[in-house]
Structures are given as C-alpha cells and as structure tokens.
Coordinates of C-alpha atoms in Angstrom, one line a residue:
Chain A
M1 CA 4.6 -23.1 11.1
W2 CA 7.5 -22.9 13.5
R3 CA 9.9 -23.0 10.7
I4 CA 8.2 -20.1 8.9
L5 CA 8.3 -18.1 12.2
A6 CA 11.9 -18.8 12.6
V7 CA 12.8 -17.7 9.1
A8 CA 10.7 -14.5 9.4
L9 CA 12.5 -13.8 12.8
S10 CA 16.0 -14.4 11.5
M11 CA 15.4 -12.1 8.5
S12 CA 14.2 -9.4 10.5
L13 CA 17.3 -9.9 12.8
V14 CA 19.6 -9.8 9.9
F15 CA 18.0 -6.5 8.6
S16 CA 18.1 -4.8 11.8
L17 CA 21.8 -5.8 12.3
A18 CA 22.6 -4.5 8.8
A19 CA 20.9 -1.4 9.5
C20 CA 23.0 -0.9 12.8
T21 CA 26.3 -1.5 11.2
S22 CA 25.6 0.7 8.2
E23 CA 24.6 3.5 10.8
D24 CA 27.8 3.1 12.7
T25 CA 30.0 3.1 9.6
A26 CA 28.3 6.3 8.5
E27 CA 28.6 8.1 11.6
E28 CA 32.1 7.6 12.5
P29 CA 34.1 9.7 10.0
G30 CA 31.9 12.7 10.2
G31 CA 31.4 12.4 14.0
Q32 CA 35.2 12.5 14.9
A33 CA 36.1 15.2 12.3
Q34 CA 33.7 18.0 13.8
E35 CA 30.3 19.2 14.7
P36 CA 29.4 17.6 17.9
V37 CA 25.9 19.2 17.3
E38 CA 23.4 17.4 15.4
P39 CA 21.8 19.7 12.6
T40 CA 18.1 20.7 13.4
R41 CA 15.4 19.6 10.8
L42 CA 14.0 22.6 8.9
V43 CA 11.0 21.6 6.8
L44 CA 10.6 23.6 3.5
A45 CA 7.3 23.3 1.8
S46 CA 7.4 23.9 -1.8
T47 CA 5.7 23.0 -5.1
T48 CA 6.5 19.9 -7.4
S49 CA 7.2 22.3 -10.2
T50 CA 10.0 23.9 -8.2
Q51 CA 11.4 20.5 -7.2
D52 CA 11.1 19.1 -10.7
S53 CA 13.1 22.3 -11.9
G54 CA 16.1 20.8 -10.1
L55 CA 16.9 24.1 -8.3
F56 CA 16.8 22.7 -4.9
D57 CA 19.6 20.4 -5.8
V58 CA 22.0 23.3 -5.8
L59 CA 20.2 25.8 -3.6
I60 CA 19.7 23.3 -0.5
P61 CA 23.4 22.2 -0.4
A62 CA 24.6 25.9 -0.7
F63 CA 22.3 26.7 2.3
E64 CA 23.3 23.8 4.5
E65 CA 26.9 24.7 3.8
A66 CA 26.2 28.3 4.9
Y67 CA 24.2 27.2 7.9
P68 CA 25.5 23.8 8.8
E69 CA 23.2 23.8 11.9
Y70 CA 20.1 23.2 9.8
S71 CA 19.3 20.1 7.6
V72 CA 16.7 21.0 5.1
E73 CA 13.9 18.6 4.1
V74 CA 11.9 19.7 1.1
V75 CA 8.3 18.6 0.9
A76 CA 7.2 19.1 -2.7
V77 CA 3.4 19.2 -3.0
G78 CA 0.8 21.4 -4.8
T79 CA 0.6 25.0 -3.8
G80 CA -2.6 24.6 -2.0
E81 CA -1.3 21.7 0.1
A82 CA 1.9 23.7 0.8
L83 CA 0.1 26.6 2.1
E84 CA -2.1 24.2 4.2
L85 CA 1.1 22.8 5.6
G86 CA 2.1 26.1 6.6
R87 CA -1.2 27.0 8.3
N88 CA -1.0 23.8 10.3
K89 CA 2.6 24.5 11.2
D90 CA 3.6 21.2 9.7
A91 CA 6.3 23.2 7.6
D92 CA 8.7 25.8 8.8
V93 CA 9.1 27.8 5.7
L94 CA 7.3 28.1 2.3
L95 CA 8.7 28.8 -1.1
V96 CA 5.7 29.1 -3.4
H97 CA 4.4 31.0 -6.2
A98 CA 0.8 32.2 -5.7
K99 CA 1.2 35.7 -4.7
A100 CA -2.5 36.5 -3.8
S101 CA -2.7 33.4 -1.5
E102 CA 0.7 34.1 0.0
E103 CA -0.4 37.7 0.9
E104 CA -3.5 36.4 2.4
M105 CA -1.6 34.0 4.6
V106 CA 0.5 36.9 6.1
A107 CA -2.6 39.1 6.4
E108 CA -4.3 36.1 8.5
G109 CA -1.1 35.9 10.6
Y110 CA -0.2 32.3 9.5
A111 CA 3.3 33.7 8.1
T112 CA 5.4 36.4 9.6
E113 CA 6.4 38.0 6.3
R114 CA 6.6 37.5 2.5
R115 CA 9.5 38.5 0.4
D116 CA 10.1 38.2 -3.3
V117 CA 12.7 35.6 -4.4
M118 CA 12.7 35.2 -8.1
Y119 CA 10.4 34.7 -11.1
N120 CA 10.3 32.3 -14.0
D121 CA 7.9 32.3 -17.0
F122 CA 5.4 30.1 -18.2
I123 CA 5.0 28.9 -21.8
I124 CA 2.3 27.1 -23.8
V125 CA 3.7 23.9 -25.3
G126 CA 1.9 21.6 -27.7
P127 CA 2.8 19.0 -30.5
A128 CA 5.0 19.9 -33.4
A129 CA 2.1 19.7 -35.9
D130 CA 0.4 22.5 -34.0
P131 CA -3.1 21.9 -35.2
A132 CA -4.4 25.3 -33.7
G133 CA -1.8 27.2 -35.3
V134 CA -0.7 29.1 -32.3
G135 CA 3.2 28.7 -32.9
G136 CA 5.1 31.9 -32.7
T137 CA 2.6 34.1 -31.2
S138 CA 3.2 35.9 -28.0
D139 CA -0.2 36.7 -27.0
A140 CA -1.4 34.0 -24.6
A141 CA -5.1 34.8 -24.4
A142 CA -5.3 34.8 -28.3
A143 CA -3.4 31.4 -28.3
L144 CA -5.7 29.8 -25.8
T145 CA -8.9 31.1 -27.8
A146 CA -7.4 29.5 -30.9
I147 CA -6.6 26.3 -29.0
S148 CA -10.3 26.1 -27.5
G149 CA -11.8 26.6 -31.1
S150 CA -9.6 24.1 -32.9
G151 CA -10.9 20.8 -31.5
A152 CA -7.3 20.1 -30.3
E153 CA -7.1 18.9 -26.6
F154 CA -5.7 20.9 -23.7
A155 CA -4.3 19.3 -20.6
S156 CA -4.9 21.3 -17.5
R157 CA -3.1 20.7 -14.1
G158 CA -6.6 21.0 -12.4
D159 CA -5.0 20.8 -9.0
D160 CA -5.3 24.3 -7.6
S161 CA -1.6 24.8 -7.9
G162 CA 0.0 28.0 -8.8
T163 CA 0.3 26.9 -12.4
H164 CA -3.2 25.9 -12.4
K165 CA -4.4 29.2 -11.1
K166 CA -2.3 31.0 -13.7
E167 CA -3.9 29.1 -16.3
L168 CA -7.4 29.9 -15.0
Q169 CA -6.4 33.5 -14.9
L170 CA -5.3 33.2 -18.7
W171 CA -8.7 31.7 -19.7
E172 CA -10.5 34.4 -17.9
A173 CA -8.5 37.1 -19.7
A174 CA -9.4 35.3 -23.0
G175 CA -13.1 35.3 -22.0
I176 CA -13.5 31.6 -22.2
E177 CA -14.9 29.2 -19.7
P178 CA -12.8 26.0 -20.5
S179 CA -14.9 22.8 -20.3
G180 CA -15.8 20.0 -22.5
D181 CA -14.2 16.8 -23.9
W182 CA -11.2 18.7 -25.2
Y183 CA -10.4 20.1 -21.7
L184 CA -8.6 17.4 -19.7
S185 CA -8.4 18.3 -16.1
V186 CA -5.5 16.1 -14.9
G187 CA -5.1 16.8 -11.3
Q188 CA -1.5 15.9 -11.2
G189 CA 1.9 17.4 -11.0
M190 CA 3.7 19.4 -13.9
G191 CA 5.8 16.5 -14.9
D192 CA 2.9 14.2 -15.1
T193 CA 0.8 16.5 -16.9
L194 CA 3.5 17.2 -19.6
K195 CA 3.9 13.5 -20.1
L196 CA 0.2 13.1 -20.5
A197 CA 0.0 16.1 -22.9
S198 CA 2.9 14.6 -25.0
E199 CA 1.2 11.0 -25.3
K200 CA -2.1 12.7 -26.1
G201 CA -0.8 15.3 -28.5
A202 CA -2.5 17.9 -26.4
Y203 CA -1.6 21.6 -25.5
T204 CA -0.6 22.7 -22.0
L205 CA 0.6 25.5 -20.0
T206 CA 4.0 24.8 -18.2
D207 CA 6.7 26.6 -16.3
R208 CA 9.8 26.7 -18.4
A209 CA 12.0 25.0 -15.8
T210 CA 10.0 21.9 -15.8
Y211 CA 9.7 21.7 -19.6
L212 CA 13.5 22.1 -20.2
N213 CA 14.1 19.5 -17.5
L214 CA 11.9 17.0 -19.2
R215 CA 12.3 18.1 -22.9
D216 CA 14.2 15.1 -24.1
T217 CA 11.5 12.7 -23.0
L218 CA 8.5 14.8 -24.6
Q219 CA 7.2 15.3 -28.0
L220 CA 6.1 18.9 -27.2
E221 CA 7.5 22.1 -28.7
I222 CA 7.4 25.6 -27.2
L223 CA 4.6 27.4 -29.1
V224 CA 3.9 30.6 -27.0
E225 CA 6.2 32.6 -24.8
G226 CA 7.2 36.0 -23.8
D227 CA 3.8 37.4 -22.9
S228 CA 4.1 39.4 -19.6
A229 CA 1.0 37.6 -18.5
L230 CA 3.1 34.5 -18.5
F231 CA 5.6 35.7 -15.6
N232 CA 5.4 33.7 -12.4
Q233 CA 6.7 35.3 -9.2
Y234 CA 7.9 33.1 -6.3
G235 CA 7.7 34.2 -2.7
V236 CA 9.4 33.0 0.5
L237 CA 7.3 32.9 3.7
P238 CA 8.6 32.0 7.2
V239 CA 5.6 30.3 9.1
T240 CA 4.5 32.0 12.3
D241 CA 5.4 30.0 15.6
A242 CA 7.1 27.4 13.3
T243 CA 8.8 24.3 14.9
N244 CA 12.1 25.6 13.9
S245 CA 11.4 29.4 13.5
D246 CA 15.2 30.4 13.7
G247 CA 15.8 28.1 10.7
A248 CA 12.9 29.5 8.9
E249 CA 14.2 33.1 9.4
A250 CA 17.8 32.0 8.5
F251 CA 16.5 30.6 5.2
T252 CA 14.4 33.5 4.3
D253 CA 17.3 35.9 4.9
W254 CA 19.8 33.6 3.0
V255 CA 17.6 33.0 -0.1
T256 CA 17.1 36.8 -0.7
S257 CA 20.8 37.5 0.0
A258 CA 23.3 38.3 -2.8
D259 CA 24.9 34.8 -2.5
A260 CA 21.6 32.8 -3.1
Q261 CA 20.6 35.2 -5.7
A262 CA 23.7 34.7 -7.6
I263 CA 23.2 30.9 -7.5
I264 CA 19.7 31.3 -8.7
E265 CA 20.8 33.6 -11.6
E266 CA 23.3 30.9 -12.9
Y267 CA 21.1 28.0 -12.4
G268 CA 20.4 26.2 -15.8
I269 CA 23.0 28.0 -17.9
D270 CA 25.3 24.9 -18.0
T271 CA 22.5 22.3 -18.6
F272 CA 20.1 24.2 -20.9
G273 CA 22.1 27.2 -22.2
Q274 CA 19.6 29.6 -20.5
P275 CA 19.0 30.4 -16.9
L276 CA 15.7 29.1 -15.6
F277 CA 14.9 31.7 -13.0
V278 CA 15.4 35.5 -12.7
P279 CA 16.3 36.5 -9.1
N280 CA 14.5 39.7 -8.0
A281 CA 14.7 39.9 -4.2
Q282 CA 14.7 43.3 -2.8
Chain B
M1 CA -9.5 16.2 16.4
E2 CA -11.7 18.8 14.8
P3 CA -10.4 18.2 11.3
I4 CA -11.2 14.6 11.6
V5 CA -14.7 15.3 12.8
E6 CA -15.0 17.5 9.8
G7 CA -14.0 14.7 7.6
F8 CA -17.0 12.4 8.8
V9 CA -19.3 15.4 8.4
E10 CA -18.1 16.2 4.9
A11 CA -18.4 12.5 3.9
G12 CA -22.0 12.5 4.9
R13 CA -22.6 15.8 3.2
L14 CA -21.0 14.5 -0.1
L15 CA -23.1 11.6 -0.3
A16 CA -26.3 13.4 0.8
S17 CA -25.7 16.1 -1.6
G18 CA -26.0 13.5 -4.5
A19 CA -23.1 15.5 -6.2
S20 CA -22.9 13.6 -9.5
A21 CA -19.0 14.2 -9.5
V22 CA -18.9 12.0 -6.4
Y23 CA -21.0 9.3 -7.6
E24 CA -19.3 9.3 -11.0
I25 CA -15.9 8.5 -9.4
I26 CA -17.3 5.9 -7.0
F27 CA -18.7 4.0 -10.0
L28 CA -15.8 4.2 -12.0
S29 CA -13.8 2.9 -9.2
L30 CA -16.2 0.0 -8.8
R31 CA -16.4 -0.7 -12.4
V32 CA -12.7 -0.7 -13.1
S33 CA -11.7 -2.9 -9.9
A34 CA -14.7 -5.3 -10.5
L35 CA -13.9 -6.0 -14.2
A36 CA -10.2 -6.3 -13.1
V37 CA -11.0 -8.9 -10.4
A38 CA -13.3 -10.7 -12.8
I39 CA -10.5 -11.1 -15.3
A40 CA -8.1 -12.0 -12.6
M41 CA -10.5 -14.8 -11.4
L42 CA -10.7 -16.2 -14.9
V43 CA -7.0 -16.5 -15.0
G44 CA -6.1 -16.9 -11.3
I45 CA -8.4 -19.7 -10.2
P46 CA -7.4 -22.2 -12.8
L47 CA -3.8 -21.3 -12.5
G48 CA -4.0 -21.5 -8.8
Y49 CA -5.9 -24.8 -9.1
V50 CA -2.9 -26.1 -11.2
L51 CA -0.3 -24.9 -8.8
G52 CA -2.3 -26.4 -5.9
V53 CA -2.8 -29.8 -7.1
G54 CA -0.1 -30.1 -9.7
R55 CA 3.0 -32.4 -9.2
F56 CA 5.1 -31.1 -11.9
K57 CA 8.7 -29.8 -12.5
G58 CA 9.0 -26.1 -11.9
R59 CA 5.9 -25.9 -9.6
R60 CA 8.2 -24.6 -6.8
V61 CA 9.6 -21.9 -8.9
A62 CA 6.2 -20.9 -10.1
L63 CA 4.8 -20.8 -6.7
I64 CA 7.7 -18.6 -5.5
L65 CA 7.0 -16.3 -8.6
V66 CA 3.4 -16.1 -7.9
N67 CA 4.0 -15.4 -4.1
T68 CA 6.5 -12.8 -5.2
G69 CA 3.9 -11.2 -7.6
M70 CA 1.6 -10.9 -4.6
G71 CA 4.0 -8.3 -3.3
L72 CA 4.2 -6.5 -6.6
P73 CA 4.1 -2.8 -5.7
P74 CA 1.0 -1.3 -7.7
V75 CA 3.3 1.6 -8.8
V76 CA 5.6 -1.0 -10.5
A77 CA 2.7 -2.7 -12.2
G78 CA 1.6 0.8 -13.4
L79 CA 5.0 1.6 -14.8
L80 CA 5.2 -1.6 -16.7
V81 CA 1.8 -1.1 -18.3
Y82 CA 2.8 2.6 -18.9
M83 CA 5.8 1.5 -20.7
F84 CA 4.2 -0.9 -22.9
L85 CA 1.2 1.4 -23.9
S86 CA 3.2 4.6 -24.1
R87 CA 3.4 6.2 -27.7
S88 CA 7.2 5.2 -27.6
G89 CA 6.3 1.7 -26.3
P90 CA 5.5 -1.6 -28.3
L91 CA 1.9 -1.2 -28.0
G92 CA 1.6 2.6 -28.3
D93 CA -0.4 2.4 -31.6
L94 CA -3.3 1.0 -29.6
R95 CA -3.8 4.5 -28.0
L96 CA -4.7 2.8 -24.7
L97 CA -2.7 4.9 -22.5
F98 CA -4.8 7.2 -20.2
T99 CA -7.9 5.4 -20.7
V100 CA -10.1 3.0 -18.6
P101 CA -8.9 -0.1 -20.4
A102 CA -5.4 0.6 -19.3
M103 CA -6.4 1.0 -15.7
I104 CA -8.0 -2.4 -15.9
I105 CA -5.0 -4.1 -17.5
A106 CA -2.7 -2.6 -14.6
Q107 CA -5.2 -3.7 -12.0
V108 CA -5.4 -7.2 -13.5
L109 CA -1.7 -7.5 -13.3
I110 CA -1.9 -6.6 -9.5
A111 CA -4.9 -8.9 -8.7
T112 CA -3.9 -12.0 -10.5
P113 CA -1.0 -13.1 -8.4
L114 CA -3.2 -12.4 -5.3
V115 CA -6.0 -14.5 -6.6
T116 CA -3.6 -17.3 -7.9
G117 CA -1.5 -17.5 -4.8
V118 CA -4.5 -17.7 -2.2
T119 CA -6.3 -20.1 -4.5
A120 CA -3.3 -22.3 -4.7
A121 CA -2.9 -22.4 -1.1
A122 CA -6.7 -23.2 -0.6
I123 CA -6.7 -25.9 -3.2
G124 CA -3.4 -27.4 -1.8
S125 CA -5.1 -27.9 1.5
V126 CA -8.0 -30.1 0.1
P127 CA -7.3 -33.8 1.2
L128 CA -5.8 -35.7 -1.6
E129 CA -8.4 -38.5 -0.6
L130 CA -11.3 -36.5 -1.8
R131 CA -9.9 -36.4 -5.3
L132 CA -8.9 -40.1 -5.3
Q133 CA -12.4 -40.9 -4.2
A134 CA -13.8 -38.9 -6.9
R135 CA -11.8 -40.6 -9.5
S136 CA -12.5 -44.0 -8.2
L137 CA -16.2 -43.2 -8.6
G138 CA -15.5 -42.4 -12.3
A139 CA -15.3 -38.6 -12.2
S140 CA -14.0 -37.0 -15.2
W141 CA -11.0 -34.7 -15.0
L142 CA -13.5 -31.7 -15.0
Q143 CA -15.7 -33.0 -12.5
E144 CA -12.9 -33.9 -10.2
S145 CA -11.5 -30.3 -10.4
W146 CA -14.9 -28.7 -10.0
L147 CA -15.3 -30.7 -6.9
T148 CA -12.1 -29.8 -5.4
V149 CA -12.6 -26.0 -6.1
K150 CA -16.0 -26.4 -4.4
E151 CA -14.5 -28.0 -1.5
A152 CA -12.0 -25.2 -1.3
R153 CA -14.5 -22.5 -1.9
R154 CA -14.0 -20.5 1.2
G155 CA -10.3 -20.3 0.6
V156 CA -11.2 -19.4 -3.0
M157 CA -13.6 -16.6 -1.8
A158 CA -10.8 -15.5 0.4
A159 CA -8.6 -15.2 -2.8
V160 CA -11.2 -13.1 -4.6
V161 CA -11.6 -10.8 -1.5
A162 CA -7.8 -10.4 -1.3
G163 CA -7.8 -9.5 -5.1
F164 CA -10.5 -6.9 -4.9
G165 CA -9.3 -5.4 -1.7
G166 CA -5.7 -5.1 -3.2
I167 CA -6.9 -3.2 -6.3
I168 CA -9.8 -1.1 -5.1
S169 CA -7.7 0.6 -2.6
E170 CA -4.5 1.1 -4.9
V171 CA -3.5 4.4 -6.3
G172 CA 0.1 4.0 -7.7
A173 CA -1.0 2.1 -10.9
V174 CA -4.2 4.0 -11.8
M175 CA -2.6 7.3 -11.3
I176 CA 0.3 6.4 -13.7
V177 CA -1.7 4.6 -16.5
G178 CA -5.1 6.3 -16.0
G179 CA -3.8 10.0 -15.5
N180 CA -6.5 11.0 -13.1
I181 CA -8.5 12.9 -15.8
E182 CA -11.7 14.4 -14.6
H183 CA -14.9 12.8 -15.9
S184 CA -12.8 10.1 -17.6
T185 CA -10.2 8.2 -15.6
R186 CA -10.6 9.9 -12.1
V187 CA -11.4 7.2 -9.4
M188 CA -11.7 7.3 -5.6
T189 CA -8.1 6.7 -4.8
T190 CA -6.7 9.3 -7.4
A191 CA -9.4 11.8 -6.3
I192 CA -8.1 11.4 -2.7
V193 CA -4.5 12.1 -3.6
L194 CA -5.6 15.2 -5.6
E195 CA -7.7 16.6 -2.8
A196 CA -4.9 16.2 -0.4
R197 CA -2.5 17.9 -2.7
K198 CA -4.8 20.8 -2.9
G199 CA -4.9 21.0 0.8
N200 CA -8.5 20.0 1.1
F201 CA -7.8 17.3 3.8
G202 CA -11.6 17.3 4.8
T203 CA -12.7 16.3 1.4
A204 CA -9.9 14.0 0.8
L205 CA -10.7 12.1 4.2
A206 CA -14.4 12.2 3.3
L207 CA -13.6 10.3 0.2
G208 CA -11.4 8.0 2.1
L209 CA -14.2 7.2 4.5
I210 CA -16.6 6.6 1.5
L211 CA -14.0 4.2 0.0
I212 CA -13.7 2.3 3.4
G213 CA -17.5 2.2 3.7
I214 CA -17.8 0.7 0.2
A215 CA -14.9 -1.9 0.9
F216 CA -16.9 -2.8 4.2
A217 CA -20.1 -3.4 2.4
I218 CA -18.5 -5.6 -0.2
N219 CA -16.5 -7.6 2.2
G220 CA -19.6 -8.0 4.4
M221 CA -21.5 -9.4 1.4
L222 CA -18.6 -11.9 0.5
T223 CA -18.2 -13.0 4.1
G224 CA -21.9 -13.5 4.2
L225 CA -21.5 -15.9 1.2
Q226 CA -18.8 -17.8 2.9
Q227 CA -20.6 -18.1 6.1
S228 CA -23.6 -19.6 4.3
G229 CA -21.4 -22.0 2.8
A230 CA -19.9 -23.0 6.1
R231 CA -23.7 -23.8 7.3
Y232 CA -24.1 -25.9 4.2
E233 CA -21.1 -28.0 5.0
R234 CA -22.3 -29.2 8.4

C-alpha cells in the first residue's frame, strides 16, 4: 500500500515539475522581448460550422496581431448555446448566423448591437447515385419535395442551430412536415452530420465551407446550389456588460473593417479554388 | 441558483408528463448498457478469474494491459469501433454503424476491462487455502472455480457495478458510433449533450438528474444484494 502511494506521489511530483519547467522556458523568450502586459482574455462564442470552416485559423491570429492586448478564445457550440452563452454573459462577443434570434437579443438588451459581417451559402449534398434525382436543380424547395417522396434518407442537424433553422424554413417553404423513418434527426454538429449522411448514403443540407473542408473524407456530391433561399448571413454581436466589453467592441469594429473583410474575401481560394465567404459589412 | 432549481423542477415535470420521448431514451440507455454489461460479464468474469488465480507466463503483462484498458477513454473506444464499422473500414459491409448494436459493441469494449480488472483483484484476494482444501476434498476444476467466484462475490459484484457505472454515464463512444439519431440511437447522455448545445440548460440538467436517479436506484439494488451476501457469510 505504501509503495503504491509512494509511486503515485512521485509521479505527481515529476509531472508538476515538468509543468513548471516547460512554463519557464516558454515564458522567457517572449517575456524579455516586449509586452510587459499579459493579454486579456476575450471569449468569442461562435458556431461549430464556422469553426469547422477553418476561417478562425486565419481570422483570430490577424486580430491578435492588430490588437496584441487581447487573446481570443473561441467557444464553438450550436447557435442556440452560443446565444445562451451571450445571455448569461459567459461570452464577450458572438459571431453567429441566425438573424432573427440575433435581432431579438439586441431588442431584449442582451447585446449592444448587431452588424452584418459576411455571408456564405448552403448546399444540398447527397450520394452520387442521387436516388431522388435532384442533381442540377437550383430550386431548394422542389429538391426537398423530391427527396421526401423518393424513399431516400435525409439527415437533419436537429439541434436548433442556424443550419437546422434554415433547413426547417426550407421544408416549410416546400409545404412539407418532415417526419418518419427517412428523416434522421441527428442532433450533432455539421461535420458529424455530414459523416453520418455519407455513411448512410443520405441527403443533407450543409454550409459550403464545412462541406469543402471535409469533401475528401465524404462520399457526397453537391447536388443543389444557387437558390437565394440558401444564403446564410453572419452577424457579430458584442454582449452587454461583458467581462471584456472593450475587447468585444474592438473585435466588432475590426471584423467589420476593410482589413478583416479582405481576409474573409480571400479565405479558401488557395485551398479550395473558391472563396468560402462573401464579406458584406456596411 | 435559479437555473439549478429550474433543472430540478423540469426533471420532475418531464417524468410526470409521461412524455414518451423521455421514456424512449431512458429505456434505450438501459437496454444498451445492460446488454453491454451482460456481455462484458460473460467475457470479463472468466478472464478475471484466470488472471486472478493463474500462475502463468505473461500474466503480469496481461494484468497491466487490463488495468490500462480500465482507463480507456470512451471516445477512443468509440473511434476504434467507428473505424472498423465505417463503410471504408474492414467491417463496413455489415452496415452496423449508427445502429444500436454498434453502441453495444463500443460499450462492451469499455466495460470489459473494468469487469475483468476488478474481478481479477477480487479473485486474487481469495485465500489459496480455500482452493487447496476444495481440491483435497475432490472438487473438480469447475467446482473449484465456482467456489472461488462465490467466495469473491462481493468483489465480483463491485466489478459489475464498476462496469455498468462506466458505460451508463459515458457519452463519447455512443455519440460517435450511434450518431444520436432521434427515435433510433438517442440515449440519455447524447440527449444531454444535445440539449446543452441548444442552450436548453434546464432540460439538460433535468435529464442529468434523471440519469443520476437511475444510477442511484440500480446501485442501491446491487448494494442490497452485496449486503444480503454479507449477512449470509456470518
């Protein structure tokens, strides 16, 4: 018994020492060079689909370079949870895509303002065999009608996310109440829903960015695109009385500035041969 | 404080409403984990017995492997099963991914090392004299092992409790291989994750409280069994 205790203690000691030394070495070069001030934490709540698109990997470093006093932490959750994080003041600034809910938040005073940032578009993807025969059409509602009557499966996010809300709008426009064995309500993020649709040979609605990012791992083709009903507007909202409201303001101004808009416009061209987002800040 | 109280109220309301959706996921959770722990017992108790009494080469390595397996993160177990069952994986033709059997397989993978490890420890603590005596009285190999397992039954029961507790509460594996599909593979834990993601913290907490309640009831039952065993011994 004592030997076990001794081993456990010595292991914890070794690990804590290792942690100390790695911290020391990490701090020294930066600490001497400049910035005596530790950057303040800025919590950005956004959606899994935005995170999955990879945009933050270029956007956040650029912001932190422009504003070294802030260090951004991205919390990627569903739109519903992101808005709830804002209401509870657990996030400082939101970058989401559910315009009606966003405007409601401003109206209720939970966010100080809401500004357009960019938009991307949704596409309907499905198996190459296309059992519902929707390939090439640009009418989203007609495509969904065809899918629902074909016996093929459709995977729905089913998680109250911006993408899920968009999907429900499209079903409503098609005049169909989606339910039954063919309608798989998955309750997961976009990447996981795409993987499930690919495995099951089902159709699904996805944002273009996530699809292009995962395309190589999926057996799904773009079948329906270009309908104006498929556009997806992103907004930025600084949270009222946020923990870091200066940072939230700074991020809001920056992401709608010409510099950030240029980064957004170019993102995706080198990797996918096409931009993923269209900047449209006023 | 208010949202937490809300969670308790919501839990009561959900159960009382008799909403079939709630009962559906409760029963699926129980079905998947009960079946998984039953299979884990079939494999883990004999294996634990062999590791507990055995004096063979490689036993130490096997014990270390089992004890490491006890710490296998559920999400890794899920990932392994996913990769085997995926259409691009070796068992893709079975078309088992995103079905209930896939969830059971993943949970068996998590529970078996738990059952095996704890059983081995319990069996190992049964005095050697007991088995020697049984043998000298002419007990067969099967009778001897049955006697040993019976002697260690409280520890074996603890192994089952550990296995069941480990899988009824895990979310990593069932999310990956089950897919959280409504009316099909959605269980308590994946429903909790979903409700939390939606921002319905009250409902999420309510489901969590129900899960804890079920775990409490089952553990109470098993502990009752253990205790009645203790009385019998004296």
